[in-house]
Short mmCIF file of C-alpha atoms (C1' of nucleotides) in Angstrom, two decimals:
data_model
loop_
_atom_site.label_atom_id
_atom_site.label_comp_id
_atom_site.label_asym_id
_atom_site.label_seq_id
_atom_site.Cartn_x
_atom_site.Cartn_y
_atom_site.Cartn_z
CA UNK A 29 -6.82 -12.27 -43.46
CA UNK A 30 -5.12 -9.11 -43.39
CA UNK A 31 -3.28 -8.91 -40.21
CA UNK A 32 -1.78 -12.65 -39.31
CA UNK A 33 -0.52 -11.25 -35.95
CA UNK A 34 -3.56 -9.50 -34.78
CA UNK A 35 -5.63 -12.72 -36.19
CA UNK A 36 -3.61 -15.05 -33.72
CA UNK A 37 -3.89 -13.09 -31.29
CA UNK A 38 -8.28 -12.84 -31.58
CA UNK A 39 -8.16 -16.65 -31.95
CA UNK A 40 -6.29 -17.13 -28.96
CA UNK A 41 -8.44 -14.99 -27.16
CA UNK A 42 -10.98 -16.89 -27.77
CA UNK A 43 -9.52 -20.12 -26.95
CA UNK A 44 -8.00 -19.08 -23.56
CA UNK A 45 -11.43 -17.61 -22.73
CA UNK A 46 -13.19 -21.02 -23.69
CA UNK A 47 -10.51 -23.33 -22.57
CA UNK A 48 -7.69 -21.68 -20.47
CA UNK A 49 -4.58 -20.71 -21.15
CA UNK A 50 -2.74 -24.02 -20.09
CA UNK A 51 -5.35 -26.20 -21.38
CA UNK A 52 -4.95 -24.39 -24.83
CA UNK A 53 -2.12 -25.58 -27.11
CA UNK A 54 0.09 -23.54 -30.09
CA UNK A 55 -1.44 -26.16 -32.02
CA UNK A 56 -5.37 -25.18 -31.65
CA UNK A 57 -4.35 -21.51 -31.96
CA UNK A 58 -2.30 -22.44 -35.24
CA UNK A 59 -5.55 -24.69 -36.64
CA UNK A 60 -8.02 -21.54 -35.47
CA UNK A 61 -5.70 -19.17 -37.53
CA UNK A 62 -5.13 -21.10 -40.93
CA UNK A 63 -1.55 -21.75 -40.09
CA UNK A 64 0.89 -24.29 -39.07
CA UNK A 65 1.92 -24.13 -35.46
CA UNK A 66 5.81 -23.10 -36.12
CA UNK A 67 4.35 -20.21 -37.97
CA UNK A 68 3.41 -18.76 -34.66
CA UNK A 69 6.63 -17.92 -33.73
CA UNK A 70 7.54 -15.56 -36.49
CA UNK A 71 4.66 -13.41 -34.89
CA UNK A 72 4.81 -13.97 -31.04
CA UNK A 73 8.03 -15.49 -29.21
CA UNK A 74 6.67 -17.96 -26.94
CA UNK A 75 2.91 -18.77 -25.90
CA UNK A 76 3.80 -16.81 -23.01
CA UNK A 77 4.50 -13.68 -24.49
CA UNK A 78 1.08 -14.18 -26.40
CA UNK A 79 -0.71 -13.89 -23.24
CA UNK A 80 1.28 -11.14 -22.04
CA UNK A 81 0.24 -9.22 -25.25
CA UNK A 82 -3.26 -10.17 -24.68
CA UNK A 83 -3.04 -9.08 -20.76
CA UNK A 84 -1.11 -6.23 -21.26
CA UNK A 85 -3.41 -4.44 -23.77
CA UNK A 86 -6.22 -5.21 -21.91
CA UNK A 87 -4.84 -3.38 -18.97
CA UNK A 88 -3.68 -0.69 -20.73
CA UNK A 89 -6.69 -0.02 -22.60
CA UNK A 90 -8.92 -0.34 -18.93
CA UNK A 91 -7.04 2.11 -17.14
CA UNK A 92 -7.79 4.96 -20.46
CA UNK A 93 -11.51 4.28 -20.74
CA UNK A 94 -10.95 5.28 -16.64
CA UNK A 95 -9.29 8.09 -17.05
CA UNK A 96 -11.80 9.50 -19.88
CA UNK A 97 -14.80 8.62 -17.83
CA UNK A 98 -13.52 10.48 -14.85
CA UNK A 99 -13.11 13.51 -16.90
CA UNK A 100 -16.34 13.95 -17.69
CA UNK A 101 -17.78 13.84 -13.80
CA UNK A 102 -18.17 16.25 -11.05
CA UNK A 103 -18.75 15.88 -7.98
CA UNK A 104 -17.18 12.43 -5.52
CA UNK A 105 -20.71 10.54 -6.24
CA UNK A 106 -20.93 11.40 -9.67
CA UNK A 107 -17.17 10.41 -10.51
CA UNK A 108 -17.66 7.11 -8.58
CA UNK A 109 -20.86 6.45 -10.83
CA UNK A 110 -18.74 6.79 -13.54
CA UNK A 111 -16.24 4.84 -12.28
CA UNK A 112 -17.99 2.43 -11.86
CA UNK A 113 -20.22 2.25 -15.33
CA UNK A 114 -17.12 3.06 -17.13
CA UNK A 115 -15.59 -0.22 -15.33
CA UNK A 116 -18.58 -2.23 -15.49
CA UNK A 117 -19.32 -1.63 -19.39
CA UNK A 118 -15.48 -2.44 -20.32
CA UNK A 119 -15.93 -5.84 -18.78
CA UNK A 120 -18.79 -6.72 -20.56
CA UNK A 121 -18.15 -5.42 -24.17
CA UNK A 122 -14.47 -6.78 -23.83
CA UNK A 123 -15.27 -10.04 -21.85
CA UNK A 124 -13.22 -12.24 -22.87
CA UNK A 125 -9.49 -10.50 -22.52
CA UNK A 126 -11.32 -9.15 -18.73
CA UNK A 127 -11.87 -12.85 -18.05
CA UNK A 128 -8.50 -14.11 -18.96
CA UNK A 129 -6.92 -10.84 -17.35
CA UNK A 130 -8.43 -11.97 -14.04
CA UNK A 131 -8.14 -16.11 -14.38
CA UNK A 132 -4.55 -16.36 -16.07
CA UNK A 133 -1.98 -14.36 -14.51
CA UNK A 134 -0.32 -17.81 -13.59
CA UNK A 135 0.95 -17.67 -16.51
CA UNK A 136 2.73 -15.05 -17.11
CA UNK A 137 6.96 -15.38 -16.16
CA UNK A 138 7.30 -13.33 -13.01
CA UNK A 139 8.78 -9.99 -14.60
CA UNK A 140 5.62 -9.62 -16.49
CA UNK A 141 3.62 -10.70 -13.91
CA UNK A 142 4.71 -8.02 -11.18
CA UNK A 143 4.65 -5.69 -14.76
CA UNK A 144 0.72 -6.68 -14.81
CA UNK A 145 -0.13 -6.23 -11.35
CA UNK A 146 1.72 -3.35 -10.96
CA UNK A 147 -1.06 -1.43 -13.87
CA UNK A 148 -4.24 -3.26 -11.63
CA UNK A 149 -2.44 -1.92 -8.64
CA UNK A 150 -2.57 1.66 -10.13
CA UNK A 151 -6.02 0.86 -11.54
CA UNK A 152 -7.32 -0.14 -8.05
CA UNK A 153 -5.62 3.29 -6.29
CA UNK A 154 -7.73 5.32 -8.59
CA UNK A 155 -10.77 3.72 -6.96
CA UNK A 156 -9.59 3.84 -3.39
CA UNK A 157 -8.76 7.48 -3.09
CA UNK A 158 -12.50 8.26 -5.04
CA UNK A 159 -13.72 5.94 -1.61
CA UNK A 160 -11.20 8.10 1.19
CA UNK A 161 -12.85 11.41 -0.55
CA UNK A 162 -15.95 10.57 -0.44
CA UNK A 163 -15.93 9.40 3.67
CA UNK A 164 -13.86 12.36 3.89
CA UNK A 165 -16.08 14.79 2.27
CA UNK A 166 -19.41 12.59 4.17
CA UNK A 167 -20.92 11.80 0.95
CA UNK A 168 -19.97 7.80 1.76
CA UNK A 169 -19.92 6.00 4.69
CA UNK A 170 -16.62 5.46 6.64
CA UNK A 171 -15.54 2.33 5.25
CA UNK A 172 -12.78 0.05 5.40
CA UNK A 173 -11.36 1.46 1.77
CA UNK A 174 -9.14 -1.62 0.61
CA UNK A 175 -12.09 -3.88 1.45
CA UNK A 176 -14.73 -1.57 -0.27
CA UNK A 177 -12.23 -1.25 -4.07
CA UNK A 178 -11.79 -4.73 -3.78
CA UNK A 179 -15.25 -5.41 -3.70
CA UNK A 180 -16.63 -2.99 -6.24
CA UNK A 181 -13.92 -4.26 -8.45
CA UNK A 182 -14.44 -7.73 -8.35
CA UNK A 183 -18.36 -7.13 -8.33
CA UNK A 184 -18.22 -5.45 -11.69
CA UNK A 185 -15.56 -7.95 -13.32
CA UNK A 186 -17.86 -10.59 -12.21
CA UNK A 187 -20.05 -9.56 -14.76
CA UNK A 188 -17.65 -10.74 -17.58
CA UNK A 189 -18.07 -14.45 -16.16
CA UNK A 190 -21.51 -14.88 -16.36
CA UNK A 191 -22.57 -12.11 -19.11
CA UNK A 192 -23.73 -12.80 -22.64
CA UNK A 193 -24.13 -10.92 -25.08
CA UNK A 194 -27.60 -11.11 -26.27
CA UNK A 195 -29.38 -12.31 -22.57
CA UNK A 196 -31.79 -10.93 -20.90
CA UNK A 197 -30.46 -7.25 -19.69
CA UNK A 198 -28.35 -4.71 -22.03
CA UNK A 199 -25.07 -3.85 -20.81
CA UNK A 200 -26.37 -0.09 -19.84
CA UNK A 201 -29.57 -2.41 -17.83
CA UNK A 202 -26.50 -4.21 -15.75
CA UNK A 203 -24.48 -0.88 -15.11
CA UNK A 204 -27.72 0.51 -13.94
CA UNK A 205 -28.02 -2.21 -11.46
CA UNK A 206 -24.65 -2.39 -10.20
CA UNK A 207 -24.03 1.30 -10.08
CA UNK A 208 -27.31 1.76 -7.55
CA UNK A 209 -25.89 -1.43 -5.85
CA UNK A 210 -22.89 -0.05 -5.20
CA UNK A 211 -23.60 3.29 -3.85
CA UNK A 212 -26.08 2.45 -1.61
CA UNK A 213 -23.11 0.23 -0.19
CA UNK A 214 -21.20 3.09 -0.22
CA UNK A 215 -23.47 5.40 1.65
CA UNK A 216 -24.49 2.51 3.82
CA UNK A 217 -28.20 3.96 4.99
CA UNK A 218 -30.38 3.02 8.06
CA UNK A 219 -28.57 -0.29 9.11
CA UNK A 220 -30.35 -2.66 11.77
CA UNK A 221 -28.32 -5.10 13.89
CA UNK A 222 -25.85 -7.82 12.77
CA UNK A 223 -26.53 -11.01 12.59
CA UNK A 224 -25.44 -14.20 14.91
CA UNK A 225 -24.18 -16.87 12.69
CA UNK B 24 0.78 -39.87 7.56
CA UNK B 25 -2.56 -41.32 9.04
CA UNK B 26 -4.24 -41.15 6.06
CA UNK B 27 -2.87 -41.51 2.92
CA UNK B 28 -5.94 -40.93 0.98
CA UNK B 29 -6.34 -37.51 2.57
CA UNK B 30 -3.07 -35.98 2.64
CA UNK B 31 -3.42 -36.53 -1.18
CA UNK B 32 -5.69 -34.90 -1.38
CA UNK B 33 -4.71 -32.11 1.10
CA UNK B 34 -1.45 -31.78 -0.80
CA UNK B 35 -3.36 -31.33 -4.00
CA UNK B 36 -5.88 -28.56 -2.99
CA UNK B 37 -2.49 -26.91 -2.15
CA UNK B 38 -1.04 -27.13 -5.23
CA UNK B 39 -4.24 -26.42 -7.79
CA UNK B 40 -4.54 -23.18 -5.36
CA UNK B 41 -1.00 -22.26 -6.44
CA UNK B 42 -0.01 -23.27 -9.72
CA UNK B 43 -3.59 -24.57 -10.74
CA UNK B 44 -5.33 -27.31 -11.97
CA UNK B 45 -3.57 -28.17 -15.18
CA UNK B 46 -0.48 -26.56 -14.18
CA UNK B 47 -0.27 -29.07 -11.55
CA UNK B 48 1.43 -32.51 -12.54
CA UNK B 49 0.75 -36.27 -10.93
CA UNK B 50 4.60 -35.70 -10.26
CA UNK B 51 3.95 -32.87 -8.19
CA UNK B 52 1.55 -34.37 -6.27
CA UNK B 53 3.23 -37.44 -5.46
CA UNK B 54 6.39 -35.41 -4.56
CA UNK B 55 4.65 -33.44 -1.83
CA UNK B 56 2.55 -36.44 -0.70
CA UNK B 57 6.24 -38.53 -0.42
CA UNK B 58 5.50 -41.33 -2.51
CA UNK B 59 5.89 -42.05 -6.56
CA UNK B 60 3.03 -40.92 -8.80
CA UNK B 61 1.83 -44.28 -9.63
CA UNK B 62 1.18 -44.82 -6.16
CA UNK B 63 -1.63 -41.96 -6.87
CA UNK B 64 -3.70 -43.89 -8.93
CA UNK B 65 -4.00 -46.68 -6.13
CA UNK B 66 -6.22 -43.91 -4.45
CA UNK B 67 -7.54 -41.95 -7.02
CA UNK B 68 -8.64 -43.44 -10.39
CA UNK B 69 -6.95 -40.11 -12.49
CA UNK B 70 -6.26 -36.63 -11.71
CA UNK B 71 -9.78 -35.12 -12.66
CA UNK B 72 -11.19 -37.73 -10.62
CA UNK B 73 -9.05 -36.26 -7.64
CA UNK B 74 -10.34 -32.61 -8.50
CA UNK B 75 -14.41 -33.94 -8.80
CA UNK B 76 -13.59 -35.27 -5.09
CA UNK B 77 -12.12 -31.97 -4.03
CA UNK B 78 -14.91 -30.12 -5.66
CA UNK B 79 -17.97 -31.99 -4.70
CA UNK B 80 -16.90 -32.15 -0.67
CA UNK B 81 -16.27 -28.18 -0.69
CA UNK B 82 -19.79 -27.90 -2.35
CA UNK B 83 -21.53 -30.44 0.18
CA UNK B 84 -19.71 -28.25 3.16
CA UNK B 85 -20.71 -24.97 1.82
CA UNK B 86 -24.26 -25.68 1.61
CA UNK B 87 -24.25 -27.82 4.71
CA UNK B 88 -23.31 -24.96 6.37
CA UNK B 89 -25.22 -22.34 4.75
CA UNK B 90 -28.15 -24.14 6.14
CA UNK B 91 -27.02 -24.42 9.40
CA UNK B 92 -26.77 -20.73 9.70
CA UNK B 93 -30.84 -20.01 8.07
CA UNK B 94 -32.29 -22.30 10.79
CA UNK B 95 -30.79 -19.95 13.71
CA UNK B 96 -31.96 -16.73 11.93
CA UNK B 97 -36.14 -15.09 12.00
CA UNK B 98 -37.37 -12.36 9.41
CA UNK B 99 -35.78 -11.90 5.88
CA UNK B 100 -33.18 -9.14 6.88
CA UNK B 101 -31.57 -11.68 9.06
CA UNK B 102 -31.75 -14.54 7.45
CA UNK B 103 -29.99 -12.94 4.94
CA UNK B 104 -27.55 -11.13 6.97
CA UNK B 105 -27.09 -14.87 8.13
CA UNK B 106 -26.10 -15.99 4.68
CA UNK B 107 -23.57 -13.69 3.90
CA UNK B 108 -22.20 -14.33 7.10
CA UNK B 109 -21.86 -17.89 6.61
CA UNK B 110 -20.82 -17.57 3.23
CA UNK B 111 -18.00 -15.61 3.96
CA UNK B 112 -16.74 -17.45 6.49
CA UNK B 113 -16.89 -20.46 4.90
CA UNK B 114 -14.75 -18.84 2.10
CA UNK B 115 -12.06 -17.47 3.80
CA UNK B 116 -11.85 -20.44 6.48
CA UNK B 117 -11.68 -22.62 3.68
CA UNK B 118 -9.88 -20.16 1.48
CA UNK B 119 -7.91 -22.52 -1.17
CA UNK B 120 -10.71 -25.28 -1.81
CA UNK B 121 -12.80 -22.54 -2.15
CA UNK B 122 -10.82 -20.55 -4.70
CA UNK B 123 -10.53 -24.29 -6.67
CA UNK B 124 -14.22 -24.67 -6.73
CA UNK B 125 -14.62 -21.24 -8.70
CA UNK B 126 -11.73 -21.57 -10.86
CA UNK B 127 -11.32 -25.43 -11.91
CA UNK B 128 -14.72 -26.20 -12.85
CA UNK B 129 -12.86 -26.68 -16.86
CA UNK B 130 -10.79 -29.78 -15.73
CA UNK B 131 -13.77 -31.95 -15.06
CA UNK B 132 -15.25 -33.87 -17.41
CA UNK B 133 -18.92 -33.45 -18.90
CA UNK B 134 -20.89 -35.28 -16.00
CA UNK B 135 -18.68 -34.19 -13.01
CA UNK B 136 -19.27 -30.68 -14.17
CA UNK B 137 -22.82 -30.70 -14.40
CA UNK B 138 -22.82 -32.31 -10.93
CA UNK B 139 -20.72 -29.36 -9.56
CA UNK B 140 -22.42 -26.97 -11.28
CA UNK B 141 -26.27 -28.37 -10.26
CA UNK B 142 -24.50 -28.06 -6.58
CA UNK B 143 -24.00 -24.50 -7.05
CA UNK B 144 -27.25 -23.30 -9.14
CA UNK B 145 -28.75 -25.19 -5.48
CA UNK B 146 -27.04 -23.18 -3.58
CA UNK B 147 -27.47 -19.95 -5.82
CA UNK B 148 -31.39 -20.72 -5.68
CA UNK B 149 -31.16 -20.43 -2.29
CA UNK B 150 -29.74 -16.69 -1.85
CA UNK B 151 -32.33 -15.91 -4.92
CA UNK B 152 -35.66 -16.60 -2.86
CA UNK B 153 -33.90 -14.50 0.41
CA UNK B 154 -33.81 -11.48 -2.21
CA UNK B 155 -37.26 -12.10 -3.59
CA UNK B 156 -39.14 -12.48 -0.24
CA UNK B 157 -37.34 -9.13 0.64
CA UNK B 158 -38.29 -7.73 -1.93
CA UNK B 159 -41.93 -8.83 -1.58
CA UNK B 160 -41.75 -7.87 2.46
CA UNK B 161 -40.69 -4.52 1.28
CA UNK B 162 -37.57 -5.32 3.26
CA UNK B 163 -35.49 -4.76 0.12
CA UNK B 164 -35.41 -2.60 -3.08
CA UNK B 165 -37.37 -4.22 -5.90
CA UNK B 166 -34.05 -5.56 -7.69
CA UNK B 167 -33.03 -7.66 -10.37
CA UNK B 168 -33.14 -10.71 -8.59
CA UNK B 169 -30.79 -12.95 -10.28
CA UNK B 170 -27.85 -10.51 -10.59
CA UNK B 171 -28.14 -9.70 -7.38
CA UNK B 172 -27.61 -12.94 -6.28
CA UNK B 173 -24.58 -13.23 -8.60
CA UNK B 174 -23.33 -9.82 -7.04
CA UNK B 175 -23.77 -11.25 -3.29
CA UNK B 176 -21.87 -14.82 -4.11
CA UNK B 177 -19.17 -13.19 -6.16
CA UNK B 178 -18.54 -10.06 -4.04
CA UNK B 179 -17.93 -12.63 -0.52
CA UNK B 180 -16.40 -15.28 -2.98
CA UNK B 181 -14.11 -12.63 -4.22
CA UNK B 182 -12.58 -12.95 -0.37
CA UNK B 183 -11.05 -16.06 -1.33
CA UNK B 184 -8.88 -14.33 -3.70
CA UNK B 185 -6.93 -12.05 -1.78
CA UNK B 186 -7.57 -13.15 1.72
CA UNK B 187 -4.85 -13.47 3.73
CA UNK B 188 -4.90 -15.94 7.14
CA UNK B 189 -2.94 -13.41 9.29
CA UNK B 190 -3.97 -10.19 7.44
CA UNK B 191 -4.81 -6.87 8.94
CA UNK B 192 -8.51 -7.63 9.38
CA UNK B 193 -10.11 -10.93 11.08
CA UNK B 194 -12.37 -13.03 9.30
CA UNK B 195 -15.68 -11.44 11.17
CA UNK B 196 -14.35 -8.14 10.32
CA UNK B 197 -14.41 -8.94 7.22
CA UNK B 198 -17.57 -10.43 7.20
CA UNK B 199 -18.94 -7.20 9.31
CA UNK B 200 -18.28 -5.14 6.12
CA UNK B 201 -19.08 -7.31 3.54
CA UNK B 202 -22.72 -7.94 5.56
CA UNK B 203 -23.37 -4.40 6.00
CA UNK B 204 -22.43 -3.40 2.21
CA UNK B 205 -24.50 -5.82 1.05
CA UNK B 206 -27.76 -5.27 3.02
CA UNK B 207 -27.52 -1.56 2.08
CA UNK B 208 -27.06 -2.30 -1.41
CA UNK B 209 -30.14 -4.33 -1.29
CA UNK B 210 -32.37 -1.71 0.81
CA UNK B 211 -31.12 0.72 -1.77
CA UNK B 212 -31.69 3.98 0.51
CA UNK B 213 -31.45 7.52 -0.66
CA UNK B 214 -30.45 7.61 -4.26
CA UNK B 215 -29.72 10.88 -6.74
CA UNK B 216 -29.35 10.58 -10.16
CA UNK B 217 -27.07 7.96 -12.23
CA UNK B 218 -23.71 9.14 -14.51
CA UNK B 219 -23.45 9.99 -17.33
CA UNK B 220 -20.36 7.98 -19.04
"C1'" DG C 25 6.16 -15.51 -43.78
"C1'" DT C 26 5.01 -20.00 -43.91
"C1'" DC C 27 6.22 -24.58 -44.41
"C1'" DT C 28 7.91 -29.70 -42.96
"C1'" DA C 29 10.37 -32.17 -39.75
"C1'" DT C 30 12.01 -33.01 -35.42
"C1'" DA C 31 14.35 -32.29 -31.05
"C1'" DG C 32 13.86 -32.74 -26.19
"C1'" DA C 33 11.29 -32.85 -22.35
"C1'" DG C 34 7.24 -33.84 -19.78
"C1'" DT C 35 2.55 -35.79 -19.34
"C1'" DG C 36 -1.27 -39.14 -17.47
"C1'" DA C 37 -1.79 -43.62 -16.88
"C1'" DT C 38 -0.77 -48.84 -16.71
"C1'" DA C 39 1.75 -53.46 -15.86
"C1'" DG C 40 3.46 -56.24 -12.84
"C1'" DA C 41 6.91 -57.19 -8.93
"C1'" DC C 42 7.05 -57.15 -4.02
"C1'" DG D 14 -0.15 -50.13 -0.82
"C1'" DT D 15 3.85 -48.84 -2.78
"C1'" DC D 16 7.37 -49.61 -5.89
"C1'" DT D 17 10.16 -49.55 -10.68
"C1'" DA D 18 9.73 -49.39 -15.41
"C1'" DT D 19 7.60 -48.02 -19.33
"C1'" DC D 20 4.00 -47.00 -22.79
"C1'" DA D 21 1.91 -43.87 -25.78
"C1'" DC D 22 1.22 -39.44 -26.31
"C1'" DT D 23 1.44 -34.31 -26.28
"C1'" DC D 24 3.74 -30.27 -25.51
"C1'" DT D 25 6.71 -25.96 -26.60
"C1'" DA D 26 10.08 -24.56 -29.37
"C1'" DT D 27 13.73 -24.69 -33.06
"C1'" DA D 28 16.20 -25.75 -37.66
"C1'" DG D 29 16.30 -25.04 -42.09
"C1'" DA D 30 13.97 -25.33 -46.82
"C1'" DC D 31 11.26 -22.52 -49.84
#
DNA sequence: GTCTATAGAGTGATAGAC
DNA sequence: GTCTATCACTCTATAGAC
């Protein structure tokens, strides 16, 4: 039990991922850590700021396993694929803090809330001007770009809803899928007619 | 105030949509319905009770309508194209029930969940045998059916989310680019090689 | 740093009058 | 069908001992 603070924090991790943040008390994260429930305070000030923690190094951590992947590629296509892997694989090997990231923002207070979406907003640009340079450059489709980030985003984050760890496909096996998904989206080939309904 | 019954319920979808589900106190309800919150329970036997019946009507209306939309459609392509359609129409028309039903499914108990969550494996099944005949027909790429199908739901589901009723685009805009992404991530045309990160 | 004890407020739900 | 009153409980957070 070495580190107390980082120790509540994993525990509530867990129990906002299983249960949700408002559904989980200071008393289950106390029992899951070993301690009494006032002894949570001395580490975090409120529950509040505990999920702000959780969020905020989640977000923070997202946005540099970006950057690195994007400094490998070359090339629109190739920097989107790595976009996208590089976004895809961070869900799923950090699933739980990508789950509550995306389910709990509620509640945060609303200074750390616009403090939150202000690092997704940045996140999302990155992906939206990769999209406007690759139309630009005819490597994509001309899409509608907001539209397009939203969806690849929310495509690959849904993968930390329904993911498990040892199931049938690998995390690489997913990013394959998803990153072939995506670009073929992107590039939009030999379309028929739309349909009625 | 026709119906008492219903603008309970009306007042509640908008409230779980905005603070959430357990967030969300009898109190609150009653306030914006304009009576006192034991007056509630004269309707509804307790509050999961009153988020089962919100859930379960949203399901039976989704897939309802989902098959509505297959019967007009011939040949796999638009069929499908159908689907999505519907789909995303249904989510954005419906925005905040919608946006309930794939965020609330915690606050029920044991039973009502498995009811909800039958509804929706139903509904998935249905999306999953569009992909595989496809795929079969040589309509689509031979993909990995089931993500797929969790990549098609989530991806028009995702519209509930940030959708907004008087927003730049209409809802068959929307649904426009969200059709074509989709069917060109399923034909899978013209692909190079994958990244690297 | 962690404990016991408790304040202070709010919760879902029920009883029974009207 | 709606009300007032209240029960029994849980919650976050704090005070102060050790």
């Amino acid at each position: 039990m070495a580190d107390r603070k980082a120790t509540i924090k994993s525990v509530s991790i867990d129990l906002f991922f299983k249960k949700g943040y408002f559904a989980t008390s200071i008393s289950d994260i106390a029992g899951g850590s070993g301690i009494q429930k006032a002894s949570i305070y001395y580490h975090y000030a409120s529950k509040e700021d505990l999920l702000f923690h959780i969020l905020k190094s989640t977000m923070d951590d997202l946005t540099t396993t970006l950057k690195q992947c994007l400094a490998k590629g070359t090339g629109t296509e190739q920097r989107m694929r790595a976009a996208v892997r590089g976004h895809v694989r961070f869900h799923l090997e950090r699933q739980k803090e990508n789950f509550i990231a995306n389910s709990e923002l509620r509640g945060l207070t609303a200074e750390h809330y616009r403090s939150i979406t202000q690092k997704r907003d940045e996140y999302e640009l990155i992906f939206q001007d990769l999209i406007r340079q690759g139309a630009e450059q005819g490597v994509f489709a001309d899409v509608d770009v907001k539209i397009l980030s939203y969806a690849i985003l929310t495509l690959c984050t849904a993968g930390a809803t329904w993911y498990k760890p040892n199931g049938r496909l690998t995390v690489d096996e997913i990013a394959d899928i998803y990153e072939n998904f995506i670009i073929s989206g992107l590039k939009q080939g030999n379309l028929n007619t739309p349909a009625s309904c």
